[in-house]
Coordinates of C-alpha atoms and ligand atoms in Angstrom, one line a residue:
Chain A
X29 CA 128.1 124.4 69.9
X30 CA 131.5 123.0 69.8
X31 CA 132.5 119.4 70.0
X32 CA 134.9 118.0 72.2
X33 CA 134.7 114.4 72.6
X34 CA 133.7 112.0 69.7
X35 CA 130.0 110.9 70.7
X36 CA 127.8 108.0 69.5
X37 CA 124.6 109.2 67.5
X38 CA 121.1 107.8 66.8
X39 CA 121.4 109.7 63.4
X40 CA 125.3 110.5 62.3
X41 CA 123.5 111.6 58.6
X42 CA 121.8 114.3 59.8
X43 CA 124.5 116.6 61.4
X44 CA 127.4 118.4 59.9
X45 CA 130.3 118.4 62.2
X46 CA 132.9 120.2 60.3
X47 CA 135.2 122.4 62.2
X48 CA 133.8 121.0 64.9
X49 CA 130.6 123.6 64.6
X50 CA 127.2 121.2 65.1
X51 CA 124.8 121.9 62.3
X52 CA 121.8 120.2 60.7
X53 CA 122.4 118.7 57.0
X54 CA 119.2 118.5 54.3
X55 CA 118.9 119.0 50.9
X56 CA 117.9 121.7 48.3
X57 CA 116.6 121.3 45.0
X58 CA 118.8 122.7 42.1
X59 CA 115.6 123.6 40.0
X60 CA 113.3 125.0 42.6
X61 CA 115.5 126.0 45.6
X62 CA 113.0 123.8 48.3
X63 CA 115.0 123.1 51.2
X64 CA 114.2 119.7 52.6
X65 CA 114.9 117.8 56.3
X66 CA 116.3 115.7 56.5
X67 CA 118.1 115.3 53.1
X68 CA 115.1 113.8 50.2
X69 CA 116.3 112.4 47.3
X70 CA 113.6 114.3 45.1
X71 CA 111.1 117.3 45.2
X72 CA 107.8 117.1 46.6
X73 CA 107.2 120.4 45.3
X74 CA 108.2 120.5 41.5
X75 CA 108.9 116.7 41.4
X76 CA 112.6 117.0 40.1
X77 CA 115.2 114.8 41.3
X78 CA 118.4 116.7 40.8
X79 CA 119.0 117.7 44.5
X80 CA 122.3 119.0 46.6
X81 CA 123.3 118.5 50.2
X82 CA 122.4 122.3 52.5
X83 CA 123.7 123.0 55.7
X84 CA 120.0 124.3 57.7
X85 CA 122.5 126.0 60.2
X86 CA 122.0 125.7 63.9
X87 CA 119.9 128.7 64.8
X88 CA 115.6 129.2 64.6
X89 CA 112.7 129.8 66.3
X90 CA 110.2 127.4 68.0
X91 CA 107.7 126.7 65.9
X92 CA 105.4 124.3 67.9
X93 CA 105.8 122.3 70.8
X94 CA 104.2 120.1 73.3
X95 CA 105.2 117.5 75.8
X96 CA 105.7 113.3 75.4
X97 CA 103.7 112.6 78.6
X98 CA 104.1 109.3 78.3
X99 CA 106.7 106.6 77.2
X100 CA 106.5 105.4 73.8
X101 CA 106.3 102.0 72.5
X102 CA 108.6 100.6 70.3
X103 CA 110.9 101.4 68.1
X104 CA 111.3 104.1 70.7
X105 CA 114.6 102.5 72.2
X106 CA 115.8 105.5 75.0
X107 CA 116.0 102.3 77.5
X108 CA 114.7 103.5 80.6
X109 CA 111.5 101.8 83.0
X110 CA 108.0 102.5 82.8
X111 CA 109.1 104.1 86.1
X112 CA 112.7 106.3 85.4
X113 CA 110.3 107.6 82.0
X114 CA 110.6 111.3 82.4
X115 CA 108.8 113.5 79.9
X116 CA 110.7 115.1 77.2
X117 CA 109.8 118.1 74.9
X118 CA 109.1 117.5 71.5
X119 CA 108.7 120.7 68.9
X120 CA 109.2 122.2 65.3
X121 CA 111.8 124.6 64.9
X122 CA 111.6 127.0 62.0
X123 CA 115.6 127.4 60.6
X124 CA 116.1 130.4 58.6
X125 CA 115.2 128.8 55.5
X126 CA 112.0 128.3 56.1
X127 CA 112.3 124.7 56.8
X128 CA 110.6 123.6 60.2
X129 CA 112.8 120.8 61.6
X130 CA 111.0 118.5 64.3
X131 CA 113.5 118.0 67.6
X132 CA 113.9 116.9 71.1
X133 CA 113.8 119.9 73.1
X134 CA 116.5 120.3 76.2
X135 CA 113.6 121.0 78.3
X136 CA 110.0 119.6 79.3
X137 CA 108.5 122.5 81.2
X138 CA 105.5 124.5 79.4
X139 CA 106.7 127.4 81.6
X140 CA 109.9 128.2 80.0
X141 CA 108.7 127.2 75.9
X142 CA 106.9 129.4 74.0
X143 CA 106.5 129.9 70.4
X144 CA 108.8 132.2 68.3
X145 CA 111.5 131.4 71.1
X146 CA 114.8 131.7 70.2
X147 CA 116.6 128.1 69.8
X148 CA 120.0 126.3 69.3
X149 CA 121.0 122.9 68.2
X150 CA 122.7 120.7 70.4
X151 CA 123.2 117.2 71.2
X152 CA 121.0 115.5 73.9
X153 CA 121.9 112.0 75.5
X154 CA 118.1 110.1 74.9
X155 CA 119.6 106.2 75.4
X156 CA 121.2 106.1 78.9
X157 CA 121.1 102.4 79.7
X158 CA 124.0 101.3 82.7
X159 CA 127.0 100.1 81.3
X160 CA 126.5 101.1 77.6
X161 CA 128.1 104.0 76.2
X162 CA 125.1 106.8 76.0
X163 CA 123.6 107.4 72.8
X164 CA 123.0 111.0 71.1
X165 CA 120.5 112.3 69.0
X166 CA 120.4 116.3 67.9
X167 CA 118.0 118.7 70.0
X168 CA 117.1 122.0 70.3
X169 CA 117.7 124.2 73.4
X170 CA 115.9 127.6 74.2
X171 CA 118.9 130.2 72.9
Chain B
X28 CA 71.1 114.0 38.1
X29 CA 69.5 110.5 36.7
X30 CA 72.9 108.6 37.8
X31 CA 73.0 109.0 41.3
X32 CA 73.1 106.4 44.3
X33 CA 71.3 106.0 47.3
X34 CA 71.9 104.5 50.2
X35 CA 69.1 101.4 51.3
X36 CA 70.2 99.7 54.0
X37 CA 73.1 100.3 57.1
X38 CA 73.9 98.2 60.0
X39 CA 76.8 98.7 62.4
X40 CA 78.4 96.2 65.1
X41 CA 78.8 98.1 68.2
X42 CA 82.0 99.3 68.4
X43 CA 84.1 99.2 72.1
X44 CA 85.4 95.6 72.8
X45 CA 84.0 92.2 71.6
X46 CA 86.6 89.6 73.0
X47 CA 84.6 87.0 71.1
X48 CA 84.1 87.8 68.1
X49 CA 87.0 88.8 65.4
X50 CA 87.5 91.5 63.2
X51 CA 85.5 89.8 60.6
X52 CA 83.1 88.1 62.9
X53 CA 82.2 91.8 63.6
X54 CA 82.2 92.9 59.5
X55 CA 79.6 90.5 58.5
X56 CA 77.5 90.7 61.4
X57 CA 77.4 94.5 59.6
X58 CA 76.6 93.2 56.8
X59 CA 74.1 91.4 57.4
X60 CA 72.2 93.9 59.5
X61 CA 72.6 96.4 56.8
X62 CA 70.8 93.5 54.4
X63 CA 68.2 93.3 57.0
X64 CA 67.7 97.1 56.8
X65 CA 67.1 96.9 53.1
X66 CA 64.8 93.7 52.9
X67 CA 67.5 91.8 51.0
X68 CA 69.9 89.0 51.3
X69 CA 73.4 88.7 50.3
X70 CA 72.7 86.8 47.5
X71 CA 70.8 89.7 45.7
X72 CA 74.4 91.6 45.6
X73 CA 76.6 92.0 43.0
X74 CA 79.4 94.2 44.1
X75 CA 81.1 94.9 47.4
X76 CA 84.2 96.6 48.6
X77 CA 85.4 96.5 52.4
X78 CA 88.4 96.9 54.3
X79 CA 89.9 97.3 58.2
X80 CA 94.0 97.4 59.1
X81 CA 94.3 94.6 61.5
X82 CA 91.4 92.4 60.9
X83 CA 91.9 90.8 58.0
X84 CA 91.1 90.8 54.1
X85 CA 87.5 92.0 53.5
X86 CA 87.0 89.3 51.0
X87 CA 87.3 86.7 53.3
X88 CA 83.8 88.0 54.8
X89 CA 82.2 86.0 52.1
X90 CA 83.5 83.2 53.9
X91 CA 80.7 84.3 56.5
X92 CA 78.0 85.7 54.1
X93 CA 78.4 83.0 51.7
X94 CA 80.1 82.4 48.4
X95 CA 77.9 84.0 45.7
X96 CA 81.1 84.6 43.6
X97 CA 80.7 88.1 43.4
X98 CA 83.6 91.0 42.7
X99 CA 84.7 91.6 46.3
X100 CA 87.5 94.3 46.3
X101 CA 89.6 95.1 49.1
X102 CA 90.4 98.9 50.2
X103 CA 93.3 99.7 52.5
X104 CA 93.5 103.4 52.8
X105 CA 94.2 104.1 56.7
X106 CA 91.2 105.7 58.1
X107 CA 90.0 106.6 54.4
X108 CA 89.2 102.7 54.3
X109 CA 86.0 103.5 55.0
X110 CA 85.3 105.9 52.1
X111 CA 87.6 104.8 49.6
X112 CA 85.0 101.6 49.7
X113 CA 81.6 103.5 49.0
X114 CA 83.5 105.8 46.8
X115 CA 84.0 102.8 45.1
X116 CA 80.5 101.2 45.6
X117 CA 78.9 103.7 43.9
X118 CA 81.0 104.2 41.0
X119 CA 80.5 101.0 40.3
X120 CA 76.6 101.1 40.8
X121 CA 77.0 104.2 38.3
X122 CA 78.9 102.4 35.7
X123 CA 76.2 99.4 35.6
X124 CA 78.7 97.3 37.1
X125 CA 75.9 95.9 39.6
X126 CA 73.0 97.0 40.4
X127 CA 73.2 96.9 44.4
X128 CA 76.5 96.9 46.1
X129 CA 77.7 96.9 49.9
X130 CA 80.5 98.9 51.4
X131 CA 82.2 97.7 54.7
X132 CA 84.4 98.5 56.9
X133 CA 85.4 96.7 60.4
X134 CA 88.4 96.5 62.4
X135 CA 90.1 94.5 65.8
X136 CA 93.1 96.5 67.0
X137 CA 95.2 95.8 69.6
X138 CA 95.1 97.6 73.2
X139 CA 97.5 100.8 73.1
X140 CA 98.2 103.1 70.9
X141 CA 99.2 102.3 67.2
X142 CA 102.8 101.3 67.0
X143 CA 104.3 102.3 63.7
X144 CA 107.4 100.7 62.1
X145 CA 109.6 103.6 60.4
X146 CA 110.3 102.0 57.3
X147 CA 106.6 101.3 56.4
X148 CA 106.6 105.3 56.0
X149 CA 109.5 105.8 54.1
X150 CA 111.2 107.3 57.6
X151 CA 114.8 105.9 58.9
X152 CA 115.2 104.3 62.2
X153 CA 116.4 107.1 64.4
X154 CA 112.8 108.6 64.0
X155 CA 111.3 106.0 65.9
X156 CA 114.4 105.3 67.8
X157 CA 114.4 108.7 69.1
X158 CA 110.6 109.1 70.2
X159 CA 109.3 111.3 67.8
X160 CA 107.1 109.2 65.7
X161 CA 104.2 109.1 67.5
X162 CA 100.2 110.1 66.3
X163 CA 99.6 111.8 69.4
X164 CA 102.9 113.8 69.5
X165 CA 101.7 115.3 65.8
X166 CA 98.2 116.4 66.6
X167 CA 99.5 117.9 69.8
X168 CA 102.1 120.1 67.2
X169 CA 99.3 120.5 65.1
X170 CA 96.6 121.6 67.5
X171 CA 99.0 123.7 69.6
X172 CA 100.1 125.8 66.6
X173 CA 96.4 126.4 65.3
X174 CA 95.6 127.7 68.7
X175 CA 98.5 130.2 68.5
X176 CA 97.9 131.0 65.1
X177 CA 94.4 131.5 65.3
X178 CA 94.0 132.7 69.0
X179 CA 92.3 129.6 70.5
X180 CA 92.4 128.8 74.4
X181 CA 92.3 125.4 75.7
X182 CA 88.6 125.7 76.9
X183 CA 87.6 124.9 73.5
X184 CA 89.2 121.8 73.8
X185 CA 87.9 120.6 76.7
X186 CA 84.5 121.5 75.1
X187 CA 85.0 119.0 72.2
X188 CA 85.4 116.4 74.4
X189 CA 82.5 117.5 76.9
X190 CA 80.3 117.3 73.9
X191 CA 81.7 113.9 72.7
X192 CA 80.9 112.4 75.6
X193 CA 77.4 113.9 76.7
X194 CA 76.6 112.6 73.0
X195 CA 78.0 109.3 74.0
X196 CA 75.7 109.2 77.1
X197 CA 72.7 109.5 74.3
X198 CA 74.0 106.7 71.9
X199 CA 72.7 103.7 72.5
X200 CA 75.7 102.0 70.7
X201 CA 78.2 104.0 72.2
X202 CA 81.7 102.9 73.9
X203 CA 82.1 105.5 76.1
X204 CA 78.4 106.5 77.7
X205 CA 79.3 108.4 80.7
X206 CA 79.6 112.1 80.9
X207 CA 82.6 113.8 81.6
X208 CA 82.7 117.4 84.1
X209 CA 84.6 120.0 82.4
X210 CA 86.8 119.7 85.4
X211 CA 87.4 115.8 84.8
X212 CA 88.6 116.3 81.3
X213 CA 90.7 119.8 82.1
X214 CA 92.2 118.3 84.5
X215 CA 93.4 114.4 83.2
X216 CA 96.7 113.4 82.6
X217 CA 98.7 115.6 79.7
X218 CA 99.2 113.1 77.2
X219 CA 100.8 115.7 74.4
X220 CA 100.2 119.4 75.9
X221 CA 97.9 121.2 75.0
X222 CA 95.9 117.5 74.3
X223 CA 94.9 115.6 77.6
X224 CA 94.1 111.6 78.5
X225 CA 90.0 112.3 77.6
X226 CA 90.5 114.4 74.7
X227 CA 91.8 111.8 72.4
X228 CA 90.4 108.9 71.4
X229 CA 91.1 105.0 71.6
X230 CA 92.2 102.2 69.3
X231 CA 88.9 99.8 69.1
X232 CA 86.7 97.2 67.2
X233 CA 83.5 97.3 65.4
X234 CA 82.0 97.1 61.9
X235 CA 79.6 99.2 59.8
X236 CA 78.4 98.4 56.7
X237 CA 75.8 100.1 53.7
X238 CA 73.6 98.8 51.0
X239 CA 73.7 100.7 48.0
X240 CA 71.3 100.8 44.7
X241 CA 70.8 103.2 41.9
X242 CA 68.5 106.1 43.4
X243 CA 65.7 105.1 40.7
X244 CA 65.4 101.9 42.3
X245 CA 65.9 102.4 46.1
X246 CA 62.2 102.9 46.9
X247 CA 62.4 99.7 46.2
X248 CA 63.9 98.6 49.0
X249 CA 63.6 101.2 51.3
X250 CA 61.2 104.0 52.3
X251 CA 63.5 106.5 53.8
X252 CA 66.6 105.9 51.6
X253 CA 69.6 108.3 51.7
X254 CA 71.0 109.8 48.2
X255 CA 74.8 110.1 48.0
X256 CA 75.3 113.7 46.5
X257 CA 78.8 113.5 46.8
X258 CA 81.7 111.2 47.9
X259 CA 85.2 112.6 47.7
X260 CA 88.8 112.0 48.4
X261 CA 91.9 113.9 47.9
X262 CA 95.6 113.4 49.3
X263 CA 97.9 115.9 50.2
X264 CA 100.0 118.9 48.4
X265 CA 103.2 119.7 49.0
X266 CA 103.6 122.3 52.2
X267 CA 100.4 120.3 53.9
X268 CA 100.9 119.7 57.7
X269 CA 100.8 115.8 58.3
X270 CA 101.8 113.1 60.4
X271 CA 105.0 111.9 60.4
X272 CA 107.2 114.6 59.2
X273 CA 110.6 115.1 60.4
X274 CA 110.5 118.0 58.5
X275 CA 107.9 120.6 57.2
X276 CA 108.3 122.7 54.2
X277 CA 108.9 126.7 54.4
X278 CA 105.5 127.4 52.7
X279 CA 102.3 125.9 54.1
X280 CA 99.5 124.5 51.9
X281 CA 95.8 124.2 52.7
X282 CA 95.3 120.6 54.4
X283 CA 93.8 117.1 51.9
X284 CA 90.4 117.9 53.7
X285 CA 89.7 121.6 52.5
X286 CA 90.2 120.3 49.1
X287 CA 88.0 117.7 49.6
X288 CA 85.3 119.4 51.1
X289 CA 85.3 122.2 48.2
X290 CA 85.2 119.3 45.6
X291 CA 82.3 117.9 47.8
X292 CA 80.5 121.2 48.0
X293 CA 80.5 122.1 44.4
X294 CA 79.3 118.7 43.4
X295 CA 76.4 118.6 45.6
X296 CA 75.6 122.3 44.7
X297 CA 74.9 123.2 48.1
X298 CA 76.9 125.0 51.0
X299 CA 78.1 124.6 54.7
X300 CA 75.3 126.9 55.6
X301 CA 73.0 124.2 54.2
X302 CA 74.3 121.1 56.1
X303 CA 71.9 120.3 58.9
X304 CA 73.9 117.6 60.6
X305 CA 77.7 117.1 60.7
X306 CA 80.0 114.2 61.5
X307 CA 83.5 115.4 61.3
X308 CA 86.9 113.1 62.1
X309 CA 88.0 113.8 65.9
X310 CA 90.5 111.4 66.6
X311 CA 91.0 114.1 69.3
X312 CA 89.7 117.4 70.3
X313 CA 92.4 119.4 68.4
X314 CA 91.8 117.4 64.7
X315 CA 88.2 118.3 65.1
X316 CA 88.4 122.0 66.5
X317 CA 90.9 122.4 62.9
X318 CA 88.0 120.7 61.2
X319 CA 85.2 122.6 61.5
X320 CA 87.0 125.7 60.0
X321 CA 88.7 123.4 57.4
X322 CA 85.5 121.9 56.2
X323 CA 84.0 125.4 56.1
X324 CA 81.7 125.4 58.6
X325 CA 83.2 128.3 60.5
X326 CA 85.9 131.3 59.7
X327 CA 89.2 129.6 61.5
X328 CA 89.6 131.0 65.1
X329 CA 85.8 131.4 65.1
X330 CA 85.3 128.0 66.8
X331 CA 85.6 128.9 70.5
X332 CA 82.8 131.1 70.4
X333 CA 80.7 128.2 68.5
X334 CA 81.8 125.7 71.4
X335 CA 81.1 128.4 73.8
X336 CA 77.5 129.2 72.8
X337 CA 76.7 125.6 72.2
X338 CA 75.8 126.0 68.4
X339 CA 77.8 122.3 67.7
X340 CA 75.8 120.9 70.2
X341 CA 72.1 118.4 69.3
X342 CA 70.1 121.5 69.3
X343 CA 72.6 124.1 68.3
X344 CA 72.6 125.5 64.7
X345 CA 75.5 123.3 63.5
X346 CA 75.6 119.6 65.3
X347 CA 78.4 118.3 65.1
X348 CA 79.5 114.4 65.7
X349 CA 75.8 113.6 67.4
X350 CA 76.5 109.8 67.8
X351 CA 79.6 111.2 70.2
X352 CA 82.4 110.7 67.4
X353 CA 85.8 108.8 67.7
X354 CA 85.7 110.2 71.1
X355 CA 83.2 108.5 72.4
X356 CA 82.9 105.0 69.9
X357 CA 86.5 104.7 69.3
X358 CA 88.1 103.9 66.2
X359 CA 88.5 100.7 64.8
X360 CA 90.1 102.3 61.4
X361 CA 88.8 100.2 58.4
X362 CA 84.9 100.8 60.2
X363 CA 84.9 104.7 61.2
X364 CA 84.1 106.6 58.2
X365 CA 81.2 104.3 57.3
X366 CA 80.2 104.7 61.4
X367 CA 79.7 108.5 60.3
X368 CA 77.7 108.1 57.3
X369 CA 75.6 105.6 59.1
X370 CA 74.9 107.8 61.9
X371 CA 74.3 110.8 58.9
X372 CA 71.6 108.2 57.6
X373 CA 69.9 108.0 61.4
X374 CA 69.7 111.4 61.7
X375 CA 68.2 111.8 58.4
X376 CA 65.6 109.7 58.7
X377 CA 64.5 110.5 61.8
X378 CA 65.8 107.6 63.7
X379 CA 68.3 109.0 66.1
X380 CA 65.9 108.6 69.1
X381 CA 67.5 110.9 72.2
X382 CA 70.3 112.4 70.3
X383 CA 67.9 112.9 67.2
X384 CA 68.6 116.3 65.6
X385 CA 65.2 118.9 65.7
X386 CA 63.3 119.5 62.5
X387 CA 63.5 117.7 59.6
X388 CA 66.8 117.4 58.9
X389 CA 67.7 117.4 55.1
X390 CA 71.2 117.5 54.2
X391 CA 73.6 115.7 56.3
X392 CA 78.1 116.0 55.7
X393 CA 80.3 113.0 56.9
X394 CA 84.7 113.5 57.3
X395 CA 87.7 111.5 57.5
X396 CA 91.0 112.5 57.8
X397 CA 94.0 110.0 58.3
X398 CA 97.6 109.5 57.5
X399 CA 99.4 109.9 55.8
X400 CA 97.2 112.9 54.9
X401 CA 94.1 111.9 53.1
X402 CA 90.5 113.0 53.2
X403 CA 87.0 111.8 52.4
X404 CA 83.9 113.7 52.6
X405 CA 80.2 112.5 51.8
X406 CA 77.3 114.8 51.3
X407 CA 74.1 113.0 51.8
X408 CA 69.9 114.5 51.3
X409 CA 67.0 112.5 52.7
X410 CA 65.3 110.9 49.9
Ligands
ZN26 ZN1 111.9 121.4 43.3

């Protein structure tokens, strides 16, 4: 998506927003090639430590998903009442590294997600509290 | 083998809700029902290793017991507290360290689900901030891609908990005792799609506790004792699907409890075909449909026709979780893997009363699973 207005985010670190294009930032590691989200400072895999900054694009396929029935306890900090809680879906998305990336999701109907779904980053407003400016975090949204 | 370990003597504190008693209140009251089950007293042990989350150190249960000034080592590995300790029980029986040792577990957990603080897992704030770290949220992910992967419909879910519950019903001991309709649990409030309100289970407190010896000596002490054939734990690879992961890697790797239960297996020198009675970890219904395959009890996508045909149930050819599981008890943490191999021990003797097994039950397989992605299996013979 393109950005127009600059917006305050839960996680700045974890987007690239050159050229205004959104896209999600990891890391890959030089000796292995793992790509890793969000960025890791060394390898899981092959346990090396030299590792450089990868754009995971904005583009993949639902992986997994499932619903937050309920509203979480802190550090969950979206603001809202017991009784203005509205469910929100929560799923893996597998970019076209490989790489599953766990995400909001636009929408919380088991009707419309399925997985292998085509999906596309964007931003979703998750803190809404009255007289506060809203507060962003990334999300996926069926493409 | 000359070197193994048996276990003498078990004793459990209800688990559920005891307003007046603590965390370690609850421990040593384990303790010293296990001792009671031996014919010893706490002065005749030499080693013990114990440990919960939120009830305290495990040491300070000699404060209850008695100061014998005895090694007493405290474990904190999540829900692999449990194991971790007898693991360590009976190396140390093996290594002449003692000759009889206790292992225990309790815990007292606050009401709710378990809050987790980001940094304590190496996560940054926005994680939390955001609303994805939550345990139910990842065995919902979890569970809802096995079923797609492997072909699973949500009526073997709902049969998970049915079971867990008419077990429950059977269990003296048990939290939960009332039977759930198929309809009752189908139809409860979606906590994390596919998973529902009565298919996971709840934050508790209780306390289980064994007496161990060399297995030349445990006649002894006991006439039905229990021999260890294998106690095993193993943590996660690389590409392993656990809790807490903002991100996954582009090649999955078989889960911390396969390898365990293979390592388990080939130490005993027996098979899943030869387990008569199973206890496996079911926080809720999804972790224990995965488990059965993952243990190897079944090929994966094979357990809806087990659940179906009733083979996991008391009388079925593989019973699994006959005391009604996490499901039905609860969990308090430090306390729920020895709950399993204390129910493994009931069965195996004979003592299970209305949810006792048929037959003559020989070999009996206890497993934990927890985060951040460790296992712990036990393989256990009648003596
Ligand atoms: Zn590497």
């Amino acid at each position: 998506m393109m950005l127009d207005t600059p917006k305050k985010l839960a996680c700045p670190e974890l987007l690239d927003l050159a050229g205004g294009r959104l896209a999600l930032l990891g890391s890959r590691c030089r000796a292995c090639g793992e790509v890793y989200f969000p960025a890791s400072h060394g390898c899981t895999r092959c346990c090396a430590t030299d590792m450089e900054p990868y754009r995971l694009g904005s583009e993949g396929t639902l992986w997994s998903w499932t619903i937050q029935g309920f509203r979480p306890k802190a550090p969950y900090n979206g603001g809202e009442s017991e009784a203005d809680f509205r469910p929100y879906g929560v799923g893996y998305v597998e970019m076209p590294s490989g790489v599953k990336v766990e995400s909001r999701l636009s929408v919380a109907d088991p009707a419309l997600l399925a997985i292998g779904m085509p999906m596309i980053l964007t931003l979703q407003a998750y803190r809404q509290v009255p007289g506060e400016a809203p507060v962003y975090t990334y999300a996926f949204a069926p493409a | 083998m000359d070197n193994e370990v048996a276990i003498i003597g078990v004793g459990l504190h209800p688990f559920g809700r005891t307003d007046a008693l603590s965390g370690q209140q609850q421990g040593a009251y384990a303790v010293r029902e296990a001792l009671k089950d031996a014919g010893i007293e706490w002065k005749d042990v030499g080693v013990a290793y114990g440990g919960s989350q939120d009830g305290g150190n495990a040491d300070a249960l000699s404060n209850h017991l008695g100061l014998t000034g005895i090694p007493f080592v405290n474990v904190a590995n999540g829900c692999a507290t449990g194991g971790s300790a007898l693991a360590s029980v009976i190396a140390a029986i093996q290594s002449g360290v003692a000759e009889i040792g206790v292992a225990v577990g309790f815990d007292k957990h606050p009401r709710g689900a378990f809050n987790p603080r980001p940094k304590d897992w190496g996560l940054e704030d926005w994680y939390g901030e955001t609303g994805l770290m939550l345990t139910t949220q990842f065995f919902a992910l979890k569970t809802q891609r096995y079923m797609h992967e492997h072909g699973i419909g949500e009526e073997a879910l709902v049969r998970i908990a049915q079971r867990a519950f008419r077990n429950g019903a059977l269990t003296p001991h048990a939290w939960r005792r009332r039977e759930l309709s198929y309809a009752e649990i189908a139809e409860s409030m979606p906590v994390n799609l596919p998973l529902r309100k009565f298919m996971f289970c709840n934050p508790a407190e209780g306390g289980a506790a064994l007496v161990l010896c060399s297995a030349k000596h445990a006649r002894k002490y006991s006439a039905k004792p229990v021999i260890v054939k294998a106690a095993v734990m193993r943590t996660r690879h690389h590409g392993s699907f656990e809790v807490f992961n903002p991100g996954l890697a582009a090649q999955q790797s078989p889960a911390p409890t396969v390898m365990a239960s293979r390592a388990a297996f080939e130490l005993a020198g027996v098979g899943p075909q030869d387990i008569d009675v199973i206890q496996l970890q079911d926080t809720d219904s999804g972790s224990e449909l995965i488990h059965i395959a993952e243990n190897g009890f079944c090929e994966h996508g094979e357990q809806a026709h087990l659940l179906k045909n009733g083979d996991t149930d008391i009388h079925g050819r593989l019973p699994i979780n006959t005391d009604g599981g996490c499901l039905a008890n609860g969990e308090p943490v430090g306390a729920s893997g020895l709950r399993q191999v204390i129910e493994i021990c009931t069965q195996l003797r004979g003592q299970a009363g209305a949810r006792q097994v048929p037959g003559t039950p020989r070999l009996g397989y206890t497993h934990v699973y927890g985060a951040p992605g460790v296992s712990a299996v036990t393989i256990l013979q009648a003596g």
